[in-house]
Amino acid sequence: MLSPENNIISLHKIAKEKRKDLAKIGIKNVTDLLWHFPFRYDDLSEIKDVSALEANVLSTIRVKILNLKTIRSWKRKISITEVLASDSQGQIKAIWFGQKFISQILKIGDEIFLSGKPTWQNNLWNFSNPSYDKVKTINLHSARLVPIYHTSGSLTQKQLRFLISLGLKFAHTQDDPLPVEILNTEKFPWLYESLKNIHFPNDATDLKLATERLKFQELFYLQCKYQLAKQDYTQQDAWPMNIQEKTLQTIIKNLPFKLSNDQNTVLKEILLDLEKDQPMNRLVEGDVGSGKTIVAILAAINAIHQKEKLQVAIMAPTEILAWQHFINIKKLLPKNYTNKIGFLSKDSHYLGDQSFDKKEIIENIQNGSIQIIIGTHSLIQDKINFKKLSLVVIDEQHRFGVKQRQALKQKNKNKVPHLLSLTATPIPRTLALTLYGDLDISIIKEKPQGRIAPKTLLVPEKKRVGAYQFLREKIKAKQQIFVVCPLIEENDTLGFKSVQAEYKKLNENIFPDLEIGLLHGKLKNVEKESLMRRFQNNEFPILVSTSVIEVGVDIPNATVILIESAERFGLSQLHQFRGRVGRNSLPSWCLLFTSQADKQNTARLKALTQSNNGFELAELDLQLRGSGEIFGTKQTGLMQLKIATLNDTELIKKAQMWAKKIIFEEKYLSKQPLQKLLAELKTEMHLE
Ligand code: ADP
Ligand code: MG
């Protein structure tokens, strides 16, 4: 028997013929087909009398076929089917070109629905290639809310609708995967009903109910996975750490600034987690420049001062950032710790202040003499084993997957490290909590005192010269400048600014007397490092860069960031760029230039000039450009969703509530079908 998991080709010969086109839109089996949802519906549900038709207005009529003939046009070598039909009010003519089979489907005397845009010719309303359905069969293409799908190749809307209507028969015989308790309590329609109604809804109400249920199902599965992950790791052991009050206080006292209240609160939350022998999984959220790093570093210092000589790994998404953390940590720890701090990336390896052989560094990690190792994500991918890895800090990452956690566990034999992730992705707290169901969340809201928010200006092209003059003044005052461009090389078709062309222009024409640095992702790591180090030491005043400087880079002396082709970036990303300046008590500026901004883009950029709040901007981005913008290209559970979105806050909450109930409450756990579902989700989770 054909099951929903079977290959689509056994469904119908059309599916077999069009299997390549179907595969292109992700349809391989019947389940895929049924979860290929319409992106819109054409409302052809109103049936008009023939007498009420208007020229070129999409309309549906119900008529009886009076006459039907198919002729072959010799000139155009195609068949032409002509139908004369009428309702009680009048007659119409319908013509189909090149659709020979129609004469086998329609017969004189049949009642049919026709949808199309009529024209008045020879005293009759004429329909050319209209959609039709026989009145007797369920109508798929006319006289209803007609689903419109993304399709591919020669696969037509009609064929898709037809295949889906066949596929629905299998959904009919399937058990509903959602527990009855949920269906009853939430008054959700059952799966078959929902699938039928999302494709072929009777009316808007049915459609809404179906959509809610299907969204819920996706979110519920996702939340179940999160809760299962949480259950998984809370059962494992981690190193409990005593709070090293004295050591930490000494370091905090010697900082050039006072920790903000939020920083203190978050630090305390982390230290309390670390005291437990259950692994922590905490995400620290804080707008750019809110000072997340120092909090994480203090947690790391707490770990290495335990009498067991525990180890900490700190990972950052870019080499530049990792290096910055390395320098900062070395500064904070007493001299006798220098040899316990390592740096490891693809092609640079340091122990304390000296460049070292990679092998030797790895050995020192393995024997436990390096206690803090800083690097890029390759730290967990490479074949590195730790002696007592007790804490992993991940900078600028939204979440840390089950897979990486397992990878880390394997490095450690019997204990699992505590996890601390830092992110500047500003998601409102309630949303974050529900979205990352398995994480605990800390938020740093307030910025350090004495900061003046950068002033953001949308600069018209005619003021460019003035802007360069302004940069010159800042440079005279020994301040530094970032210039950001979207592309590395010039690309004519897009017309966006490239770093190379911009660098050349600034270097040769605008500031020939000044040294300008050029930073982009294609540079070798050593080149990037030395460039950043020299910029940090204020050895040159202007750095032209691609978006590689987006996250984390901390150059407090930089006071102006000039962004070219700003319309190319999302608001959250621009806000991240802007966060590169305003990192000390001097006033700072963010200058936005555009190359081809339309009205909508200009309005978007205006929003940036008016708000300096990452959370607000993230929500705006969400409304204007969807959740992809906030998460960039990064993989998150949400990216795999077909129908639910980040905006479905209420449903996300509901899904989390139920997932917790189902996984942690005895009375549900005893139920067989549920156990099966959870086992399946668990397998999926481990495979992802
Ligand atoms: P982010 O949260 O974006 O990672 P950082 O941790 O890089 O921010 O901190 C930004 C800058 O603010 C750094 O130069 C850091 O030394 C400084 N800083 C951190 N906390 C404070 C504070 N409480 N007061 C003043 N400056 C601070
Ligand atoms: Mg940071």
XYZ file of C-alpha atoms and ligand atoms in Angstrom:
716
model
C 0.000 0.000 0.000
C 1.113 3.543 -0.649
C 2.023 5.329 2.555
C 2.702 9.054 2.976
C 6.407 8.284 3.253
C 6.505 6.482 -0.074
C 8.053 8.123 -3.049
C 5.721 10.556 -4.734
C 5.947 8.774 -8.103
C 3.603 6.011 -7.026
C 0.844 8.550 -6.429
C -0.072 9.211 -10.054
C 1.531 9.211 -13.468
C 1.677 13.003 -13.467
C 3.824 12.830 -10.336
C 6.101 10.389 -12.070
C 6.434 12.600 -15.141
C 7.051 15.720 -13.078
C 9.169 14.155 -10.348
C 12.146 16.377 -11.100
C 10.123 19.565 -10.879
C 8.523 18.288 -7.693
C 11.909 17.500 -6.183
C 13.049 21.045 -6.931
C 10.391 22.405 -4.612
C 11.252 19.850 -1.958
C 8.522 17.310 -2.680
C 9.707 13.727 -2.599
C 6.886 11.923 -0.825
C 3.205 12.452 -0.081
C 3.908 14.105 3.273
C 6.139 16.668 1.556
C 3.378 17.237 -0.953
C 0.754 17.838 1.720
C 3.094 20.171 3.608
C 3.694 22.223 0.471
C 1.337 24.997 1.444
C -0.173 27.677 -0.790
C 1.436 31.098 -0.494
C -1.843 32.767 -1.373
C -5.419 32.107 -2.443
C -7.443 33.596 -5.254
C -10.965 34.193 -4.138
C -13.101 32.719 -6.903
C -15.802 31.678 -4.482
C -18.421 34.183 -5.575
C -20.505 32.769 -8.440
C -21.896 35.357 -10.814
C -24.794 35.283 -13.248
C -23.717 35.558 -16.865
C -25.714 38.781 -17.090
C -23.567 40.298 -14.332
C -20.195 39.699 -16.021
C -17.871 42.627 -16.670
C -15.068 42.818 -19.177
C -11.646 41.698 -17.870
C -12.864 41.156 -14.314
C -11.861 37.753 -12.930
C -15.214 36.002 -12.351
C -16.692 32.577 -11.779
C -19.923 31.362 -13.382
C -21.923 28.150 -13.209
C -23.142 27.040 -16.654
C -24.441 24.046 -18.578
C -22.631 22.931 -21.746
C -24.871 23.321 -24.823
C -22.344 22.530 -27.492
C -18.741 21.386 -27.638
C -16.368 20.904 -30.544
C -12.653 20.404 -30.948
C -10.984 21.492 -34.142
C -7.409 21.405 -35.219
C -5.904 24.656 -36.291
C -3.685 23.752 -39.235
C -1.991 27.036 -39.203
C -0.914 26.875 -35.572
C -0.819 23.077 -35.366
C -2.745 22.979 -32.111
C -6.190 21.775 -31.141
C -8.864 24.263 -30.218
C -11.800 23.304 -28.027
C -14.858 25.529 -28.190
C -17.724 25.310 -25.741
C -21.034 27.076 -25.840
C -22.725 27.145 -22.431
C -25.401 29.046 -20.541
C -27.027 29.714 -17.218
C -30.572 31.023 -16.768
C -29.386 34.531 -17.658
C -27.422 34.104 -20.846
C -24.892 32.307 -23.008
C -21.104 32.345 -23.060
C -18.348 30.935 -25.197
C -15.246 29.295 -23.770
C -12.161 28.460 -25.832
C -9.174 26.383 -24.853
C -6.093 26.258 -27.014
C -3.824 23.219 -27.147
C -5.708 21.264 -24.491
C -7.031 18.331 -26.507
C -7.922 16.251 -23.459
C -10.656 18.699 -22.472
C -13.012 17.128 -24.992
C -12.554 13.849 -23.134
C -13.393 15.370 -19.774
C -16.275 17.701 -20.660
C -19.460 16.518 -22.399
C -22.527 18.267 -23.706
C -25.023 18.555 -20.872
C -22.362 18.777 -18.121
C -22.735 21.496 -15.525
C -19.414 23.277 -14.966
C -17.828 26.131 -13.043
C -15.731 28.449 -15.146
C -13.310 31.059 -13.791
C -11.581 33.598 -15.951
C -11.581 37.128 -17.327
C -14.271 37.452 -20.008
C -14.180 39.719 -23.069
C -17.178 40.798 -25.135
C -16.933 39.495 -28.708
C -19.585 38.822 -31.347
C -22.375 39.584 -28.907
C -21.184 36.990 -26.413
C -18.984 36.847 -23.339
C -15.850 34.944 -24.337
C -13.569 33.104 -21.886
C -10.129 32.238 -23.149
C -8.395 29.301 -21.391
C -10.578 29.594 -18.248
C -10.158 27.355 -15.177
C -12.968 24.862 -14.904
C -14.373 22.170 -12.631
C -17.325 19.886 -13.131
C -20.055 20.749 -10.674
C -20.397 17.120 -9.595
C -16.751 16.559 -8.541
C -15.043 18.523 -5.786
C -13.899 21.651 -7.461
C -10.218 22.465 -7.098
C -9.600 25.229 -9.593
C -12.688 27.443 -9.632
C -15.721 28.546 -7.631
C -13.774 28.546 -4.370
C -10.772 29.990 -2.570
C -8.254 28.650 -5.058
C -4.779 27.847 -3.648
C -1.736 29.229 -5.447
C 1.588 27.476 -4.893
C 5.249 28.002 -5.509
C 6.002 25.708 -8.373
C 8.863 24.872 -10.672
C 9.604 23.935 -14.282
C 6.618 22.755 -16.247
C 4.656 21.675 -13.188
C 1.413 23.644 -13.325
C -0.811 24.975 -10.552
C -3.530 22.636 -11.766
C -1.314 19.581 -11.606
C -0.161 20.486 -8.115
C -3.736 20.978 -6.953
C -4.734 17.676 -8.487
C -1.845 15.766 -6.896
C -2.523 17.347 -3.527
C -6.185 16.397 -3.730
C -5.079 12.792 -4.347
C -2.532 12.953 -1.544
C -5.155 14.137 0.911
C -6.754 10.689 0.748
C -3.747 9.329 2.605
C -3.947 11.947 5.297
C -7.498 10.765 5.844
C -6.414 7.308 6.901
C -3.549 8.506 9.112
C -3.651 8.824 12.893
C -3.372 12.344 14.199
C 0.115 12.780 15.678
C -0.996 15.399 18.212
C -2.198 14.079 21.582
C -5.994 14.095 21.958
C -5.697 16.212 25.120
C -4.166 19.009 23.104
C -6.646 18.740 20.246
C -9.573 18.821 22.658
C -8.335 21.536 24.964
C -7.170 23.848 22.216
C -10.112 22.960 19.980
C -7.771 22.326 17.073
C -9.188 20.584 14.000
C -7.611 17.190 13.413
C -4.772 16.779 10.996
C -6.710 15.634 7.944
C -9.211 18.422 8.347
C -6.416 20.977 8.699
C -4.488 19.762 5.690
C -7.623 19.674 3.581
C -8.575 23.156 4.676
C -5.221 24.758 4.182
C -5.229 23.593 0.580
C -8.906 23.761 -0.218
C -10.646 25.879 2.424
C -14.390 26.337 2.370
C -14.049 29.810 3.798
C -11.705 32.134 5.652
C -12.646 30.742 9.071
C -11.736 27.191 8.116
C -8.503 28.446 6.691
C -7.602 30.299 9.860
C -8.259 27.283 12.090
C -6.253 25.023 9.806
C -3.335 27.456 9.692
C -3.244 27.780 13.486
C -3.242 24.068 14.000
C -0.481 23.405 11.489
C 1.641 26.209 12.893
C 1.084 24.823 16.357
C 2.156 21.367 15.279
C 5.455 22.654 13.944
C 6.130 24.768 17.000
C 5.113 21.974 19.324
C 7.569 19.558 17.725
C 10.295 22.169 17.963
C 9.541 22.846 21.614
C 9.418 19.119 22.369
C 12.896 18.847 20.927
C 14.113 21.700 23.112
C 12.571 20.187 26.202
C 13.996 16.764 25.365
C 17.408 18.358 24.938
C 17.013 20.016 28.308
C 15.971 16.749 29.909
C 18.953 15.115 28.261
C 21.580 17.409 29.644
C 20.121 18.136 33.048
C 20.618 14.461 33.778
C 24.339 14.775 33.177
C 27.110 15.815 35.547
C 29.142 18.995 35.450
C 31.872 20.367 37.700
C 30.368 22.376 40.534
C 32.379 25.535 41.237
C 32.726 27.488 44.445
C 32.353 31.212 44.024
C 35.844 32.737 44.259
C 34.597 35.887 45.946
C 37.970 37.333 46.897
C 39.720 36.787 43.580
C 36.809 38.206 41.630
C 36.423 41.252 43.862
C 40.087 42.101 43.458
C 39.846 41.973 39.691
C 36.581 43.931 39.621
C 38.097 46.613 41.869
C 40.981 47.055 39.471
C 38.832 47.457 36.358
C 39.000 50.911 34.739
C 35.193 51.114 35.185
C 32.492 50.111 37.627
C 30.287 47.174 36.631
C 26.720 48.208 35.860
C 23.860 46.837 37.952
C 22.795 44.550 35.128
C 26.324 43.228 34.709
C 26.445 42.450 38.451
C 23.058 40.722 38.368
C 23.953 38.604 35.371
C 27.327 37.662 36.824
C 25.573 36.493 39.965
C 23.081 34.419 37.964
C 25.950 32.723 36.188
C 27.990 32.073 39.330
C 24.972 30.531 41.036
C 24.454 28.217 38.062
C 28.098 27.224 38.130
C 27.845 26.189 41.773
C 25.575 23.329 40.760
C 26.689 19.920 39.559
C 24.134 20.116 36.763
C 25.363 21.740 33.578
C 24.376 25.358 33.063
C 22.948 26.381 29.708
C 22.622 30.136 29.816
C 22.310 32.774 27.144
C 23.339 36.332 27.947
C 21.540 38.809 25.766
C 22.661 42.404 25.648
C 22.678 45.146 23.085
C 25.977 45.965 21.393
C 28.415 47.616 23.756
C 26.482 46.598 26.866
C 29.602 44.876 28.225
C 28.885 41.173 27.980
C 32.521 40.184 27.575
C 33.737 41.188 31.009
C 30.938 39.185 32.625
C 31.925 36.066 30.700
C 35.588 36.592 31.464
C 34.861 36.865 35.174
C 32.966 33.564 34.999
C 35.979 32.014 33.247
C 38.332 33.348 35.911
C 36.088 31.862 38.572
C 36.446 28.469 36.893
C 40.225 28.422 36.619
C 40.634 29.338 40.267
C 38.920 26.174 41.490
C 41.260 23.859 43.329
C 40.699 21.116 40.686
C 42.472 23.368 38.126
C 39.519 23.349 35.752
C 39.689 24.427 32.112
C 37.668 26.928 30.106
C 37.237 27.277 26.341
C 36.164 30.599 24.844
C 34.991 30.610 21.242
C 34.268 33.533 18.964
C 32.933 33.574 15.406
C 35.902 35.454 13.956
C 39.603 35.436 14.487
C 39.613 39.173 15.162
C 37.170 38.810 18.014
C 38.897 35.787 19.503
C 42.189 37.651 19.484
C 40.585 40.608 21.218
C 39.307 38.358 24.013
C 42.745 36.780 24.317
C 44.367 40.183 24.854
C 41.712 41.269 27.349
C 41.999 38.158 29.460
C 45.758 38.334 29.599
C 45.460 41.899 30.868
C 43.093 40.909 33.669
C 44.989 37.934 35.044
C 48.133 38.131 37.177
C 51.469 37.426 35.449
C 51.774 33.897 36.820
C 48.724 32.955 34.776
C 50.123 34.046 31.431
C 51.420 30.588 30.639
C 48.057 29.074 31.317
C 46.343 31.047 28.558
C 46.347 29.764 24.995
C 45.152 31.014 21.631
C 44.305 28.684 18.814
C 42.983 29.372 15.346
C 43.556 27.840 11.964
C 46.974 29.342 11.473
C 48.015 31.088 14.612
C 48.770 29.497 17.945
C 49.912 31.252 21.074
C 50.791 30.325 24.575
C 50.801 33.435 26.727
C 52.787 36.094 24.872
C 54.551 33.747 22.492
C 53.751 32.072 19.235
C 53.951 28.322 19.753
C 53.818 25.100 17.847
C 50.201 23.977 17.392
C 51.012 20.456 18.515
C 52.505 21.697 21.726
C 49.477 23.839 22.466
C 47.178 20.877 21.924
C 49.331 18.794 24.246
C 49.149 21.453 26.902
C 45.396 21.505 26.594
C 45.313 17.772 26.937
C 47.504 17.644 30.023
C 45.570 20.493 31.602
C 48.386 23.023 31.926
C 46.570 25.476 29.636
C 43.524 26.471 31.618
C 41.966 29.059 29.336
C 41.986 28.426 25.613
C 40.586 31.049 23.273
C 39.875 30.583 19.615
C 37.386 30.229 16.801
C 34.862 27.443 16.479
C 37.589 25.165 15.223
C 38.351 24.644 18.909
C 35.578 22.116 19.141
C 35.889 20.724 15.665
C 39.574 19.863 15.732
C 40.872 16.804 17.425
C 41.484 18.483 20.728
C 40.901 16.777 24.025
C 40.701 18.481 27.345
C 41.604 17.231 30.755
C 38.931 19.065 32.709
C 36.855 21.249 30.423
C 34.390 22.778 32.838
C 33.016 25.829 31.028
C 32.535 26.801 27.413
C 31.843 30.414 26.490
C 30.458 31.084 23.033
C 30.477 34.674 21.889
C 27.929 35.990 19.396
C 26.067 32.807 18.837
C 22.356 32.441 19.260
C 22.230 28.933 20.354
C 24.423 26.005 20.744
C 23.161 22.778 19.260
C 22.798 19.361 20.755
C 25.432 18.129 18.379
C 28.156 20.482 19.559
C 27.250 19.683 23.114
C 27.780 16.031 22.401
C 31.052 16.765 20.677
C 32.189 18.541 23.822
C 31.048 15.762 26.044
C 33.197 13.344 24.139
C 36.228 15.529 24.761
C 35.705 15.216 28.439
C 34.934 11.577 29.297
C 32.417 11.672 32.119
C 31.528 15.309 32.710
C 29.769 17.872 30.606
C 30.911 21.490 30.538
C 28.685 24.367 31.586
C 27.679 26.490 28.610
C 27.498 30.232 28.424
C 26.457 31.880 25.163
C 26.587 35.605 24.503
C 24.497 37.341 21.899
C 23.683 40.833 20.762
C 20.671 39.595 18.819
C 17.995 41.511 20.570
C 14.941 39.330 20.886
C 12.348 40.428 23.421
C 12.677 38.402 26.597
C 9.395 36.497 26.472
C 10.040 35.538 22.903
C 13.578 34.476 23.647
C 12.441 32.347 26.544
C 9.917 30.496 24.474
C 12.034 30.328 21.390
C 15.028 28.898 23.169
C 12.998 26.653 25.424
C 16.024 24.824 26.733
C 18.108 27.851 27.689
C 18.084 30.084 30.720
C 18.308 33.706 29.767
C 20.022 36.704 31.334
C 19.631 40.168 29.926
C 21.937 43.174 30.187
C 19.622 46.074 29.454
C 21.458 49.189 30.539
C 24.525 50.442 28.767
C 27.617 51.440 30.772
C 27.297 54.913 32.268
C 28.649 57.974 30.547
C 28.085 56.665 27.039
C 26.653 59.076 24.513
C 24.600 57.279 21.866
C 26.042 57.690 18.373
C 24.327 60.310 16.279
C 23.029 58.677 13.103
C 22.591 60.668 9.901
C 21.298 59.717 6.489
C 23.627 61.755 4.286
C 22.600 62.841 0.774
C 25.215 62.385 -1.944
C 25.687 66.131 -2.391
C 27.013 66.397 1.162
C 29.691 63.781 0.648
C 32.489 66.342 0.402
C 31.363 67.906 3.653
C 31.312 64.483 5.279
C 34.928 63.847 4.276
C 35.859 67.241 5.693
C 34.190 66.188 8.937
C 36.215 62.953 9.013
C 39.379 64.993 8.609
C 38.550 67.076 11.687
C 38.002 63.932 13.761
C 41.290 62.484 12.566
C 43.068 65.709 13.514
C 41.686 65.170 17.022
C 43.378 61.709 16.954
C 40.095 59.819 16.628
C 39.554 56.876 14.264
C 37.114 56.022 11.495
C 35.473 52.907 10.097
C 34.227 52.825 6.498
C 31.957 49.864 5.699
C 31.007 48.600 2.208
C 28.861 45.617 1.309
C 31.104 43.996 -1.299
C 34.733 43.017 -1.632
C 35.048 43.636 -5.354
C 33.119 45.902 -7.669
C 30.081 44.217 -9.141
C 28.579 46.148 -12.009
C 25.234 44.421 -12.088
C 24.472 45.355 -8.508
C 25.987 48.797 -8.368
C 26.814 48.533 -4.677
C 29.997 49.955 -3.291
C 32.960 47.635 -2.879
C 35.747 47.926 -0.325
C 38.421 47.735 -2.964
C 37.095 50.581 -5.077
C 36.308 52.646 -2.006
C 39.740 52.031 -0.546
C 41.367 53.106 -3.793
C 39.279 56.251 -3.980
C 39.934 57.306 -0.394
C 43.594 56.402 -0.570
C 44.341 58.146 -3.868
C 41.907 61.039 -4.085
C 40.392 61.953 -0.751
C 43.017 61.284 1.916
C 46.289 60.785 -0.046
C 48.242 62.049 2.959
C 46.825 59.473 5.405
C 47.335 55.761 5.892
C 44.219 53.710 5.271
C 43.735 50.052 6.205
C 41.767 47.573 4.108
C 40.046 44.653 5.838
C 37.983 41.889 4.253
C 37.277 38.202 4.668
C 39.698 37.105 1.963
C 42.765 38.369 3.815
C 44.950 35.822 5.529
C 44.449 35.534 9.261
C 47.877 36.869 10.103
C 47.251 39.895 7.895
C 43.900 40.541 9.547
C 45.378 40.212 12.979
C 48.261 42.572 12.481
C 45.988 45.079 10.745
C 43.541 45.035 13.638
C 46.295 45.237 16.187
C 47.756 48.283 14.461
C 44.333 49.903 14.218
C 43.731 49.203 17.887
C 47.026 50.972 18.683
C 45.893 53.942 16.581
C 48.757 53.495 14.137
C 46.487 54.561 11.267
C 43.223 56.548 11.272
C 40.859 54.914 8.739
C 39.851 51.290 8.320
C 37.848 50.349 5.223
C 36.085 47.058 5.794
C 33.383 44.646 4.685
C 30.858 43.338 7.177
C 33.575 41.285 8.912
C 33.712 44.030 11.511
C 30.042 43.536 12.244
C 30.287 41.652 15.484
C 32.163 42.424 18.604
C 35.148 44.460 17.421
C 36.077 46.826 20.199
C 38.080 49.934 19.273
C 37.008 52.517 21.844
C 38.927 55.293 20.082
C 36.842 54.980 16.892
C 34.180 57.675 16.814
C 32.792 57.681 13.270
C 31.464 54.824 11.186
C 30.593 55.643 7.603
C 28.438 53.031 5.865
C 28.207 52.891 2.060
C 25.195 51.349 0.248
C 23.482 51.164 3.607
C 20.225 49.996 2.001
C 21.929 46.701 1.379
C 21.926 45.831 5.101
C 19.177 44.941 7.574
C 18.468 47.285 10.477
C 19.813 44.869 13.071
C 23.003 44.520 11.118
C 23.369 48.289 10.736
C 22.773 48.621 14.451
C 25.615 46.162 15.003
C 27.890 48.252 12.773
C 26.905 51.364 14.631
C 27.789 49.580 17.866
C 31.445 49.744 16.785
C 31.482 53.409 17.789
C 30.277 55.156 20.929
C 32.436 52.924 23.096
C 33.955 55.628 25.232
C 32.780 58.971 26.576
C 33.414 60.939 23.331
C 30.501 61.822 21.044
C 30.251 59.548 18.015
C 28.592 59.407 14.572
C 27.149 56.907 12.187
C 26.910 58.280 8.629
C 24.717 56.389 6.192
C 25.167 56.731 2.430
C 22.955 54.964 -0.077
C 23.520 54.014 -3.709
C 20.056 53.087 -4.905
C 17.607 53.391 -2.070
C 13.918 53.457 -2.966
C 11.242 55.033 -0.786
C 10.823 51.981 1.395
C 14.537 51.641 2.014
C 14.849 55.303 2.840
C 12.056 54.946 5.398
C 13.810 51.936 6.901
C 17.078 53.833 7.227
C 15.246 56.810 8.719
C 14.090 54.465 11.492
C 17.727 53.808 12.297
C 18.418 57.519 12.639
C 15.574 57.780 15.122
C 16.097 54.756 17.339
C 19.135 53.540 19.173
C 17.393 50.587 20.708
C 18.369 47.204 19.328
C 15.166 45.562 20.514
C 12.980 48.117 18.780
C 14.971 47.837 15.567
C 14.851 44.065 15.640
C 11.080 44.179 15.830
C 10.948 46.613 12.963
C 13.204 44.359 10.911
C 10.953 41.488 11.776
C 7.926 43.332 10.446
C 9.658 44.673 7.362
C 11.898 41.843 6.279
C 11.004 38.725 8.282
C 12.927 36.732 10.832
C 15.716 35.798 8.426
C 17.037 39.299 8.839
C 17.568 38.974 12.552
C 19.173 35.604 12.391
C 21.075 36.293 9.223
C 21.968 33.067 7.534
C 22.518 31.302 10.781
C 20.802 28.014 11.321
C 18.127 28.067 13.934
C 15.234 25.773 14.548
C 12.974 28.471 13.257
C 14.581 28.408 9.853
C 13.244 24.941 9.250
C 9.669 25.967 9.855
C 7.379 25.934 6.865
C 4.445 27.844 8.195
C 4.999 29.172 11.708
C 7.011 32.380 12.198
C 8.686 34.386 14.900
C 5.593 36.554 15.000
C 3.401 33.725 16.280
C 4.203 34.620 19.871
C 1.018 33.241 21.407
C 1.291 29.938 19.597
C 4.958 29.641 20.548
C 4.003 30.073 24.211
C 1.215 27.544 23.907
C 3.498 25.057 22.205
C 6.091 25.423 24.928
C 3.523 25.007 27.666
C 2.293 21.758 26.147
C 5.747 20.437 25.393
C 6.728 20.884 29.045
C 3.559 19.177 30.213
C 3.961 16.255 27.907
C 7.604 15.658 28.650
C 7.761 16.338 32.353
C 4.361 15.170 33.663
C 3.886 11.535 34.595
C 0.308 11.226 33.481
C 1.193 11.982 29.892
C 4.372 10.001 29.788
C 2.591 6.692 30.215
C 0.738 7.139 26.938
C 1.903 4.941 24.133
C 1.350 7.053 21.016
C 3.055 9.939 22.756
C 6.068 7.899 23.638
C 6.351 6.956 20.018
C 6.199 10.603 18.942
C 8.807 11.641 21.494
C 11.102 8.805 20.510
C 10.868 9.932 16.907
C 11.587 13.543 17.787
C 14.529 12.471 19.893
C 16.030 10.556 17.010
C 15.494 13.518 14.713
C 17.085 15.810 17.262
C 20.217 13.709 17.443
C 20.468 13.530 13.690
C 20.168 17.267 13.101
P 29.460 43.742 23.932
O 28.397 43.535 24.929
O 28.959 44.366 22.677
O 30.255 42.494 23.682
P 31.900 44.623 25.134
O 31.900 43.556 26.149
O 32.834 44.489 23.987
O 30.435 44.802 24.554
O 32.094 46.002 25.870
C 32.160 47.217 25.168
C 33.157 48.167 25.802
O 32.645 48.639 27.036
C 34.497 47.549 26.110
O 35.487 48.467 25.778
C 34.436 47.315 27.624
O 35.716 47.350 28.192
C 33.580 48.469 28.084
N 32.806 48.236 29.315
C 32.266 47.068 29.722
N 31.577 47.242 30.872
C 31.674 48.563 31.179
C 31.158 49.378 32.255
N 30.425 48.853 33.246
N 31.449 50.694 32.228
C 32.202 51.250 31.250
N 32.706 50.537 30.217
C 32.447 49.203 30.178
Mg 30.872 41.274 22.224
